[in-house]
Short mmCIF file of C-alpha atoms and ligand atoms in Angstrom, two decimals:
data_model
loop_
_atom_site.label_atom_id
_atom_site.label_comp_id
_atom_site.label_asym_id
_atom_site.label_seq_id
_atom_site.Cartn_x
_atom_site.Cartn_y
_atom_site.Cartn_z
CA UNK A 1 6.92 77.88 -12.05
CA UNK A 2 9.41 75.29 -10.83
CA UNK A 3 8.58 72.11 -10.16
CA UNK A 4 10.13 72.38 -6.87
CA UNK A 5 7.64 74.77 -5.64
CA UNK A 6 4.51 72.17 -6.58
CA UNK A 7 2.66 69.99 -4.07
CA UNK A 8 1.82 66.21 -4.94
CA UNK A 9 -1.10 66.72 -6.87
CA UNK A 10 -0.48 69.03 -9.19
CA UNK A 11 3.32 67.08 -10.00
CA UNK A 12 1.24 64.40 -10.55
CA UNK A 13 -0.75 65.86 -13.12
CA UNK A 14 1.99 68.27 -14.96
CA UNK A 15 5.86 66.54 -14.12
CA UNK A 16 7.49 65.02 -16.64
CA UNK A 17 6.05 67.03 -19.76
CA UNK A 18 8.39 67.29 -22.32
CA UNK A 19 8.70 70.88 -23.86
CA UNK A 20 8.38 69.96 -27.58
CA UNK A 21 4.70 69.41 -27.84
CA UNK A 22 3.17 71.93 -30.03
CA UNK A 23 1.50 73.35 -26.80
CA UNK A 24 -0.67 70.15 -26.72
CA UNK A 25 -2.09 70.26 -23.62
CA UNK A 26 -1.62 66.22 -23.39
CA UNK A 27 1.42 64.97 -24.74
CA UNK A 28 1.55 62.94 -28.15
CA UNK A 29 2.58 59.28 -28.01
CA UNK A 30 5.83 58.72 -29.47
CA UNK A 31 4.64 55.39 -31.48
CA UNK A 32 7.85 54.68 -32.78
CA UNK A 33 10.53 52.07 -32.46
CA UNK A 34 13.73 54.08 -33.87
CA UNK A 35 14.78 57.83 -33.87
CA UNK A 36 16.44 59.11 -37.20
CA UNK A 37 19.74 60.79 -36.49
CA UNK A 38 20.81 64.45 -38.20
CA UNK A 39 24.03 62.99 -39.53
CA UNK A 40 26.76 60.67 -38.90
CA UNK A 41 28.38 62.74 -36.23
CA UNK A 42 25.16 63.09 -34.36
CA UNK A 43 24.56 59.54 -34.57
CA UNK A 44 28.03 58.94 -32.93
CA UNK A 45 27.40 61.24 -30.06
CA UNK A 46 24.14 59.90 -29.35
CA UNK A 47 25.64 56.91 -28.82
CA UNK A 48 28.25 58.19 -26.90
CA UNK A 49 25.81 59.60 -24.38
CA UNK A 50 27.69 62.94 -25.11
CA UNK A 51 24.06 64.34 -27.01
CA UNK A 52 20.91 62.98 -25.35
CA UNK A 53 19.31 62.70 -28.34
CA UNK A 54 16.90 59.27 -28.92
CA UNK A 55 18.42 56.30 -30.75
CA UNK A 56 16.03 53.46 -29.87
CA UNK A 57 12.52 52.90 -28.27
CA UNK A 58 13.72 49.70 -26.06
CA UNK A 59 17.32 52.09 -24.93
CA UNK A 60 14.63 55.12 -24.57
CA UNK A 61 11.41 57.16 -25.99
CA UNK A 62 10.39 60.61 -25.14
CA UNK A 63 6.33 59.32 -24.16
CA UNK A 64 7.94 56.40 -21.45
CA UNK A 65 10.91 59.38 -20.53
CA UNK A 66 7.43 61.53 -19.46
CA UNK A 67 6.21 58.72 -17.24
CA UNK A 68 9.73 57.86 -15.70
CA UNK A 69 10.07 61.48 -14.89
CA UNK A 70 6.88 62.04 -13.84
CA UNK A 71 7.02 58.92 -11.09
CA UNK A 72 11.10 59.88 -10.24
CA UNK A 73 9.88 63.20 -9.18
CA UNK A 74 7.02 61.75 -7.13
CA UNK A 75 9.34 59.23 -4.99
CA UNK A 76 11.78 62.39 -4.80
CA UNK A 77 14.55 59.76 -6.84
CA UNK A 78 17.63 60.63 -9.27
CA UNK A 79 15.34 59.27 -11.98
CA UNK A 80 13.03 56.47 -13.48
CA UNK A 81 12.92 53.04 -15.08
CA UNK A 82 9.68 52.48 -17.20
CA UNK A 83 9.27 48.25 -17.28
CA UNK A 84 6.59 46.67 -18.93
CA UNK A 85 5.36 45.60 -15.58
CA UNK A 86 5.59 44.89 -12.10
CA UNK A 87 7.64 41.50 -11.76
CA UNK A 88 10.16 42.91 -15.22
CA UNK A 89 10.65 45.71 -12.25
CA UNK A 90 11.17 42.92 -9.59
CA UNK A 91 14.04 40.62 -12.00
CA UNK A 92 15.38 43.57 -13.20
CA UNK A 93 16.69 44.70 -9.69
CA UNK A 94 17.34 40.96 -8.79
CA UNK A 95 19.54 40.82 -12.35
CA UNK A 96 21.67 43.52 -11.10
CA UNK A 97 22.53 43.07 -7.62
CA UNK A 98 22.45 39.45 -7.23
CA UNK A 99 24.04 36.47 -9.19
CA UNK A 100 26.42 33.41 -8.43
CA UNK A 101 27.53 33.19 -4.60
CA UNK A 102 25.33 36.31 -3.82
CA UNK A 103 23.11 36.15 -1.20
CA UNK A 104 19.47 38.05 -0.77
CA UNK A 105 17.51 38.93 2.89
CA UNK A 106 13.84 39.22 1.78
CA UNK A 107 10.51 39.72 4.23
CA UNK A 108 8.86 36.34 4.20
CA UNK A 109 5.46 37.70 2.95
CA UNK A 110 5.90 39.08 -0.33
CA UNK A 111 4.07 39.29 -3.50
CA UNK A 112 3.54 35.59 -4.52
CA UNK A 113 6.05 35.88 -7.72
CA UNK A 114 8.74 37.72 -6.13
CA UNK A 115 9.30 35.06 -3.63
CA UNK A 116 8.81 32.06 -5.78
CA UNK A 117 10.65 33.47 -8.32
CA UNK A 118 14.01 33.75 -6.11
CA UNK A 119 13.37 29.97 -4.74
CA UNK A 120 12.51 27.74 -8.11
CA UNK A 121 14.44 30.00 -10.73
CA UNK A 122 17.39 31.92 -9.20
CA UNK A 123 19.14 29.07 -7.40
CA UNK A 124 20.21 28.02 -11.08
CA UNK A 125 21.75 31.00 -11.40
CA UNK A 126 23.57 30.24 -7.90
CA UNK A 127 21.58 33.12 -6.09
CA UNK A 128 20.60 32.04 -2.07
CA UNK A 129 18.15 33.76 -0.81
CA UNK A 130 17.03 33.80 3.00
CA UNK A 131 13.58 35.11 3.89
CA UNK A 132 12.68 36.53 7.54
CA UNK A 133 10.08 38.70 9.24
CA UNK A 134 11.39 41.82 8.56
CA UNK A 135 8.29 43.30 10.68
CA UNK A 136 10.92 42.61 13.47
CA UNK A 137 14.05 44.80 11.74
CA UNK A 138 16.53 42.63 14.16
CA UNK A 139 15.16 38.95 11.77
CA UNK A 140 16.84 41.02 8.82
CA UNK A 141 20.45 41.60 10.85
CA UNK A 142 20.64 38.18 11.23
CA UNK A 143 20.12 37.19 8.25
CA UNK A 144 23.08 39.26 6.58
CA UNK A 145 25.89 37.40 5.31
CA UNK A 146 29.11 38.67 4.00
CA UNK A 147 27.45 37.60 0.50
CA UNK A 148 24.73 39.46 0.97
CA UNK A 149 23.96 41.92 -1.71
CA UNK A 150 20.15 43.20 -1.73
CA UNK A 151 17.91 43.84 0.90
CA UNK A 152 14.41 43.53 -0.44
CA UNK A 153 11.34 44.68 1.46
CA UNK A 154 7.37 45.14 0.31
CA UNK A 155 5.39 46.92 2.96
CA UNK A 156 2.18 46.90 3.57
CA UNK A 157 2.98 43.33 2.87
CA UNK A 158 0.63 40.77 0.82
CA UNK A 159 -1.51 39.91 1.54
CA UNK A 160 -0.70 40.05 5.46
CA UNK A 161 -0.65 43.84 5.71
CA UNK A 162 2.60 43.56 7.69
CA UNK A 163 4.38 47.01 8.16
CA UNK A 164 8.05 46.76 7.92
CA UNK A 165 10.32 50.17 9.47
CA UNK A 166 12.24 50.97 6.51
CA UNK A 167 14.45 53.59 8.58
CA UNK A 168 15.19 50.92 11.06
CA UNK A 169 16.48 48.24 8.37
CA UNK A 170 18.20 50.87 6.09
CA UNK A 171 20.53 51.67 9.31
CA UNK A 172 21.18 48.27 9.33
CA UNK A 173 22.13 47.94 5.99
CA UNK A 174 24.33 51.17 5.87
CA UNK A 175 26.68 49.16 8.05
CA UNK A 176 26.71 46.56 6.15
CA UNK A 177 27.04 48.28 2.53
CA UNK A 178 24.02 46.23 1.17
CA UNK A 179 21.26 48.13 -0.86
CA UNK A 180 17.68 48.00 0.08
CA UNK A 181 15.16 47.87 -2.19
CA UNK A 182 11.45 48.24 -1.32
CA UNK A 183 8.31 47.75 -3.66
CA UNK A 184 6.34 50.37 -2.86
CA UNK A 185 3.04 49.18 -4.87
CA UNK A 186 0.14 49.17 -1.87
CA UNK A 187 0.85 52.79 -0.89
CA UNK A 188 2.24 54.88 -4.01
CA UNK A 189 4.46 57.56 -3.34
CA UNK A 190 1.64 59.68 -2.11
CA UNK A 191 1.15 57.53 1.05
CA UNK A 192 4.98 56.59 1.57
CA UNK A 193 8.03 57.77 0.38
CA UNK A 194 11.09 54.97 1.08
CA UNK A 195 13.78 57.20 -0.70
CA UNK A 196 13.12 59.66 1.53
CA UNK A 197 13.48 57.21 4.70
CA UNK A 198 16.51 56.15 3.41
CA UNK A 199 16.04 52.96 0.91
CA UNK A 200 18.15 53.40 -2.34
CA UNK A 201 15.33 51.93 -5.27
CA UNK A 202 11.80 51.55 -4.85
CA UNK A 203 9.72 49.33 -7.02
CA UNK A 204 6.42 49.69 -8.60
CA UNK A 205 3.77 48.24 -9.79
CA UNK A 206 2.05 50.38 -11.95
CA UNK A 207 -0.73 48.29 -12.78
CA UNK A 208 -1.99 48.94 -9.06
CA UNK A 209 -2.56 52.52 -8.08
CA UNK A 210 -0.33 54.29 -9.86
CA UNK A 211 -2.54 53.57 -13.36
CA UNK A 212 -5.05 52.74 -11.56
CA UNK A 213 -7.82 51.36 -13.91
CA UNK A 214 -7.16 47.96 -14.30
CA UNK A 215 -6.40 48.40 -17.70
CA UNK A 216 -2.52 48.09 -18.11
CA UNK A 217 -0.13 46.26 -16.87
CA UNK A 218 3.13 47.86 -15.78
CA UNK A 219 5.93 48.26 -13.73
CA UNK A 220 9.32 51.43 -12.17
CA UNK A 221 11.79 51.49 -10.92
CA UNK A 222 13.13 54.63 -8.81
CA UNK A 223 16.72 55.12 -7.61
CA UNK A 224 17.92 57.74 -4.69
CA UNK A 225 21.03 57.99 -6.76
CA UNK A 226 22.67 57.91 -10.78
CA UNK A 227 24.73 55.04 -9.68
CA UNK A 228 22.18 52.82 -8.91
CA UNK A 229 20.25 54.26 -11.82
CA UNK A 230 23.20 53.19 -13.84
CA UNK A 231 23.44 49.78 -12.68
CA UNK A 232 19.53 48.83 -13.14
CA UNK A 233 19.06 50.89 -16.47
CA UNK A 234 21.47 48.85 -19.38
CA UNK A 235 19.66 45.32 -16.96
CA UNK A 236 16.31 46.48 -18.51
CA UNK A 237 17.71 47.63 -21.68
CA UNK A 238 19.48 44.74 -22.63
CA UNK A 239 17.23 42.14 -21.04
CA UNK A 240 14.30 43.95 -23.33
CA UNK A 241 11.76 44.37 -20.12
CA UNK A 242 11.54 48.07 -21.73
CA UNK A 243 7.76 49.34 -21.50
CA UNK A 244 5.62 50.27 -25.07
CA UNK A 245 4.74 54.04 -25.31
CA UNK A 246 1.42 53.14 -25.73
CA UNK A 247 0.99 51.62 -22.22
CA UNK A 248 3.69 54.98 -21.08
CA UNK A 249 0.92 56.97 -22.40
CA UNK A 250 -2.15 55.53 -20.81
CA UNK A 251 0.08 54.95 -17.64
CA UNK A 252 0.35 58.42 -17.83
CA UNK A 253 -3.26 59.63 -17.76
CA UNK A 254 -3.53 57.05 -15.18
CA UNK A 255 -1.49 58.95 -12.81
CA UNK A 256 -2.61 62.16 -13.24
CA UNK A 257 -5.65 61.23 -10.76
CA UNK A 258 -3.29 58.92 -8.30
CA UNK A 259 -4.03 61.45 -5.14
CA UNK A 260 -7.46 61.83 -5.29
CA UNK A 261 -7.89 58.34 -6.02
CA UNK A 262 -6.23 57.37 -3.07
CA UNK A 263 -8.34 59.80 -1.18
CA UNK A 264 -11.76 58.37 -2.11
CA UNK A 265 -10.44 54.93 -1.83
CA UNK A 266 -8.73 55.11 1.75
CA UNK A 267 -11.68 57.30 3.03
CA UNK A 268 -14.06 54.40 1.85
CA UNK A 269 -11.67 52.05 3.61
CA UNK A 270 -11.83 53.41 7.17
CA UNK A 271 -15.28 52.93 6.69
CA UNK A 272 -15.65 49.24 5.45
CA UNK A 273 -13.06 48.46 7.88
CA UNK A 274 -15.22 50.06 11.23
CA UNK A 275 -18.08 48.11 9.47
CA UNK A 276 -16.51 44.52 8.99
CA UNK A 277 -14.59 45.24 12.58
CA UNK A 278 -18.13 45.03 14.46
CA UNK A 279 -19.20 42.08 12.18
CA UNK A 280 -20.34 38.76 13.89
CA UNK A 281 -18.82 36.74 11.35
CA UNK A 282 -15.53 38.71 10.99
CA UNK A 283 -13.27 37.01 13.28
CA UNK A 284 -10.34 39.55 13.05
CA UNK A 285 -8.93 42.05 10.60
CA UNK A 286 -5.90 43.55 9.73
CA UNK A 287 -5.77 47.75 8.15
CA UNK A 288 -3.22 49.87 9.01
CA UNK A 289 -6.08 52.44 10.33
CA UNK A 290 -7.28 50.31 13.03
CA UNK A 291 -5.90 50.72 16.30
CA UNK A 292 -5.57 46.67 16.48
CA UNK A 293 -3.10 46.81 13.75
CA UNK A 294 0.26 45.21 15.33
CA UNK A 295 2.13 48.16 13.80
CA UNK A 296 -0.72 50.71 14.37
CA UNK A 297 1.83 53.35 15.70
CA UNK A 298 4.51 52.51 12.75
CA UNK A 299 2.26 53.13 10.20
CA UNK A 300 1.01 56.32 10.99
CA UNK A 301 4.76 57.58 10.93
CA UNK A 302 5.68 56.01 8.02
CA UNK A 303 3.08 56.17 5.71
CA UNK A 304 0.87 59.46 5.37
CA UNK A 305 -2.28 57.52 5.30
CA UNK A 306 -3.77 53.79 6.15
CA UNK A 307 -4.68 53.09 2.48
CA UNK A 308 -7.19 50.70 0.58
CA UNK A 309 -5.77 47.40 1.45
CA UNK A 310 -7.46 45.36 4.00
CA UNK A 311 -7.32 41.73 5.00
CA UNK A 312 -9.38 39.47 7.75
CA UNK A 313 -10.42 36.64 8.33
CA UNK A 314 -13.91 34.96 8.21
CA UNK A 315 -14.82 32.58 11.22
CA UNK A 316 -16.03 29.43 9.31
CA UNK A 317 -12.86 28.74 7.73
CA UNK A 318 -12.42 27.45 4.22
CA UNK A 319 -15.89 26.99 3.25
CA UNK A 320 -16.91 30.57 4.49
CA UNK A 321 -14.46 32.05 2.48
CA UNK A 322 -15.66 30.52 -0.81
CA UNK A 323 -19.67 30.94 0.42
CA UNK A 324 -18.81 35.05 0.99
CA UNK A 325 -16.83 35.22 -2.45
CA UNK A 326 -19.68 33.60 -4.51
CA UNK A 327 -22.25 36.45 -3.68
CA UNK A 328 -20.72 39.32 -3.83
CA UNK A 329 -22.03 41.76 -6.65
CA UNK A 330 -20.50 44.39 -6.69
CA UNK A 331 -17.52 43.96 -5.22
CA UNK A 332 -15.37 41.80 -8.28
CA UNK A 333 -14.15 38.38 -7.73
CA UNK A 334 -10.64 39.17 -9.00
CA UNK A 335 -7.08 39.90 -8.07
CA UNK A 336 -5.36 42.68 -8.49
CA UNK A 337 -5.56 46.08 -6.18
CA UNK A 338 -5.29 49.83 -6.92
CA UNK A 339 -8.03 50.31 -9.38
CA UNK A 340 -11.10 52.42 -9.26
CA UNK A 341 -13.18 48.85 -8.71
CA UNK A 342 -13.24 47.02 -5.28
CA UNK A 343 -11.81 43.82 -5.63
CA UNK A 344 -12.57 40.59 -3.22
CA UNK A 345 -10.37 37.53 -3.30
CA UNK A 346 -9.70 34.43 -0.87
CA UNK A 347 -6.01 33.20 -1.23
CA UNK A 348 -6.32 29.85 0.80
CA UNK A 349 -8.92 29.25 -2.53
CA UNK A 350 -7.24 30.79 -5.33
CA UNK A 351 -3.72 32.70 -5.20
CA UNK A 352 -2.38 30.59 -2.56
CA UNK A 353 -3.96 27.17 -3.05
CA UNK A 354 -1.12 25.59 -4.14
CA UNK A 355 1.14 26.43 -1.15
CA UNK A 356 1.01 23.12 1.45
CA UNK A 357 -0.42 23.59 4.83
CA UNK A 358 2.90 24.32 6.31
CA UNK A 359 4.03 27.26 3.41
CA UNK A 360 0.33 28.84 3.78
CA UNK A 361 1.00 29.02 7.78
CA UNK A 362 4.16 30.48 6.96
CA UNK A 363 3.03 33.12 4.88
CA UNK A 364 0.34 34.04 7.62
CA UNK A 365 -2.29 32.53 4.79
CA UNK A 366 -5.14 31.56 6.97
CA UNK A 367 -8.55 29.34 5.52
CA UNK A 368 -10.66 31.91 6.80
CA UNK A 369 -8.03 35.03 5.09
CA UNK A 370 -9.89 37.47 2.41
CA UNK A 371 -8.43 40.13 0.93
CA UNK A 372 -10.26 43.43 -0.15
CA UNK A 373 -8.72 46.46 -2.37
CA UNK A 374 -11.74 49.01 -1.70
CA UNK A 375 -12.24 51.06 -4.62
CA UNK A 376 -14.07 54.44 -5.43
CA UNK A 377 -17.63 53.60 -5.19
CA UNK A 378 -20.46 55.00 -2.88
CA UNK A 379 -19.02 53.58 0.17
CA UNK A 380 -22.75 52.73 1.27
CA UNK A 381 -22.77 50.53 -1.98
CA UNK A 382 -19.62 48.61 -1.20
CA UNK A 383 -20.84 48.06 2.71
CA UNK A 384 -24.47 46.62 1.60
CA UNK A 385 -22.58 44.53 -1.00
CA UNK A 386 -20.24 43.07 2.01
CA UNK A 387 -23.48 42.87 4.10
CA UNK A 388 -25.30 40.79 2.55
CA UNK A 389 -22.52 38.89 0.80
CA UNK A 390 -21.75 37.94 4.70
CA UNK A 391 -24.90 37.05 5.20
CA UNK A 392 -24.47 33.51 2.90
CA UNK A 393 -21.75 33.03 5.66
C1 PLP B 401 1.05 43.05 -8.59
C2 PLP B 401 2.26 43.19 -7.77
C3 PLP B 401 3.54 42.93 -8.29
C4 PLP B 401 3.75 42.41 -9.71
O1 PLP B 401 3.33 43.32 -10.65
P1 PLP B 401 2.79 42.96 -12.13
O2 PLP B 401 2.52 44.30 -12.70
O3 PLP B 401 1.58 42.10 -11.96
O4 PLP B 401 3.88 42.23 -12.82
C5 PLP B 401 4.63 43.14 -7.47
N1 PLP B 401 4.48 43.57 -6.19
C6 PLP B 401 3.27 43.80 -5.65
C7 PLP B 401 3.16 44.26 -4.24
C8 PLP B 401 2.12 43.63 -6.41
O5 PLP B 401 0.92 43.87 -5.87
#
């Protein structure tokens, strides 16, 4: 059967495999770091590129070529860049499209790193950087300089759940010849597909959903094209953000189970998020599956579902954020998102408490702001856990 004719489920449990595998069912894991060659002449071509044979395991290794196919074939992409994890992903596609006198248009709520990377390291390098709310796709116009030379978009956004129209933006950077990039992590290419809308590389991090049990860290990139696979490729390669086969291999299981993960977890999160909407001490929420979501009507035609993100905001402030996060049970007291665990954080108290007042309005960072990546559990479970964690309120 081609792989052409599968749906997203069963690619995500059979794409990729490599055809010299002894019939394993599973593949082996390539726990090497060099390749011998048959002879001189074979050597030469390999390095050539004229025989695609292995040479190296930080150039390439049949276990992390499984997982890059695998995840290419998902996003619909030319092909895949294995990176040993999320923010390698994120430099390695700011190493290759931006440098001295370039110029990048960001959304202004991104993953912590990926912002405060480009505005304390990069500006050594003589990279500006201008950040906007792309939820408004006329911010990002602009914003475009002739420098400009990466348009970089997350959406859902972090924490603020902001939905960004990639169509809309990609037009915009079609006239302008800039390349838009768009981390893909909340959603996984089984809720939203950006190559398809348009966006040249989408970014992953696989330690989220795509492994999905918050044991690996990990990170891919996918490109709509081989040019663009060209350019990022020797940036990881020679910059040594390559991934290990072991973590290829586990990443691999991991996504074997990606769609009816997501399932379970977004069907739990319509549910905690109709529960916590009719809370007392729930002043307002944001989740792409509630009606109230500014970008309710976006959503459901970008993405094929709402998700397992959700984000609101506790009246009480401050000290009702910490009071709610010290009795939960169940729910974990961690960062992180995409596993089979729910997850429960407060950023005013812990991933953004180092922003000033003035950087935490910015970002939409509210005192009263907790985040929740719903996981598989009985959904009843993870509602009486929120219940009478909100009860200490
Ligand atoms: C976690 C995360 C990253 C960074 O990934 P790591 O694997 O932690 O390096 C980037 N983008 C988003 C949206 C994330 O959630």
């Amino acid at each position: 059967m081609h792989n052409e004719d599968l749906g997203f489920n069963s690619l995500a449990v059979h794409a990729g495999k490599k055809d010299d595998c002894m019939n394993s069912a599973v593949s082996p894991i390539y726990q090497t770091s060099t390749f011998s060659f048959d002879s001189a002449d074979h050597g030469a071509k390999c390095f050539s590129g004229e025989d695609k044979g292995y040479i190296y395991t930080r150039i390439g290794n049949p276990t992390i070529g499984e997982l890059e196919d695998a995840v290419a074939k998902l996003e619909n992409g030319f092909g895949g860049i294995a990176v040993s994890s999320g923010m390698a992903a994120v430099n390695t596609v700011y190493l290759t499209y931006l440098g001295m006198g370039k110029h990048l248009v960001a959304h202004n709520s991104l993953y912590g790193p990926s912002r405060a990377i480009m505005e304390s390291l990069y500006p050594r390098f003589g990279v500006e950087s201008t950040f906007v709310d792309a939820t408004n796709a006329e911010n990002v116009e602009k914003a475009i300089r002739p420098e400009t030379s990466l348009i970089y978009l997350e959406t859902p956004a972090n924490p603020t759940i902001g939905i960004t129209d990639i169509e809309a933006i990609v037009a915009i950077a079609r006239k302008h010849n800039i390349p838009v990039c768009v981390d893909n992590t909340f959603c996984s290419p089984y809720l939203q597909k950006p190559l398809d809308l348009g966006a040249d590389i989408v970014l992953h991090s696989m330690t989220k959903f795509i492994n999905g049990h918050a044991d690996i860290v990990a990170g891919m990139l996918v490109t709509k094209t081989k040019e663009h696979y060209n350019k990022l490729r020797p940036v990881m390669v020679n910059m040594g953000f390559n991934m290990d086969p072991h973590q290829a291999w586990l990443t691999r299981r991991g996504l074997k189970t990606l769609g009816i993960r997501i399932d379970r977890a977004q069907e739990n999160s319509i549910k905690v998020a109709a529960f916590l909407e009719q809370h007392p001490k729930v002043e307002w929420i944001l989740y792409p599956g509630l009606a109230s979501h500014p970008q309710y009507e976006l959503g459901k035609r970008q993405m094929k579902g709402p998700g397992a993100m959700i984000s609101f905001g506790l009246r009480g402030g401050f000290e009702a954020g910490k009071r709610m996060m010290d009795h939960v049970q169940l729910a974990l007291l961690a960062v992180s998102l995409g596993g089979i665990e729910t997850l429960i954080q407060h950023p005013a108290s812990m991933t953004h408490s180092k922003l000033s007042k003035e950087a935490k309005d910015a970002a939409g960072i509210t005192d009263g702001l907790v985040r929740l990546a719903v996981g598989i559990e009985d959904v009843d479970d993870i509602i009486a856990d929120l219940n009478q964690a909100l009860s200490h309120v």
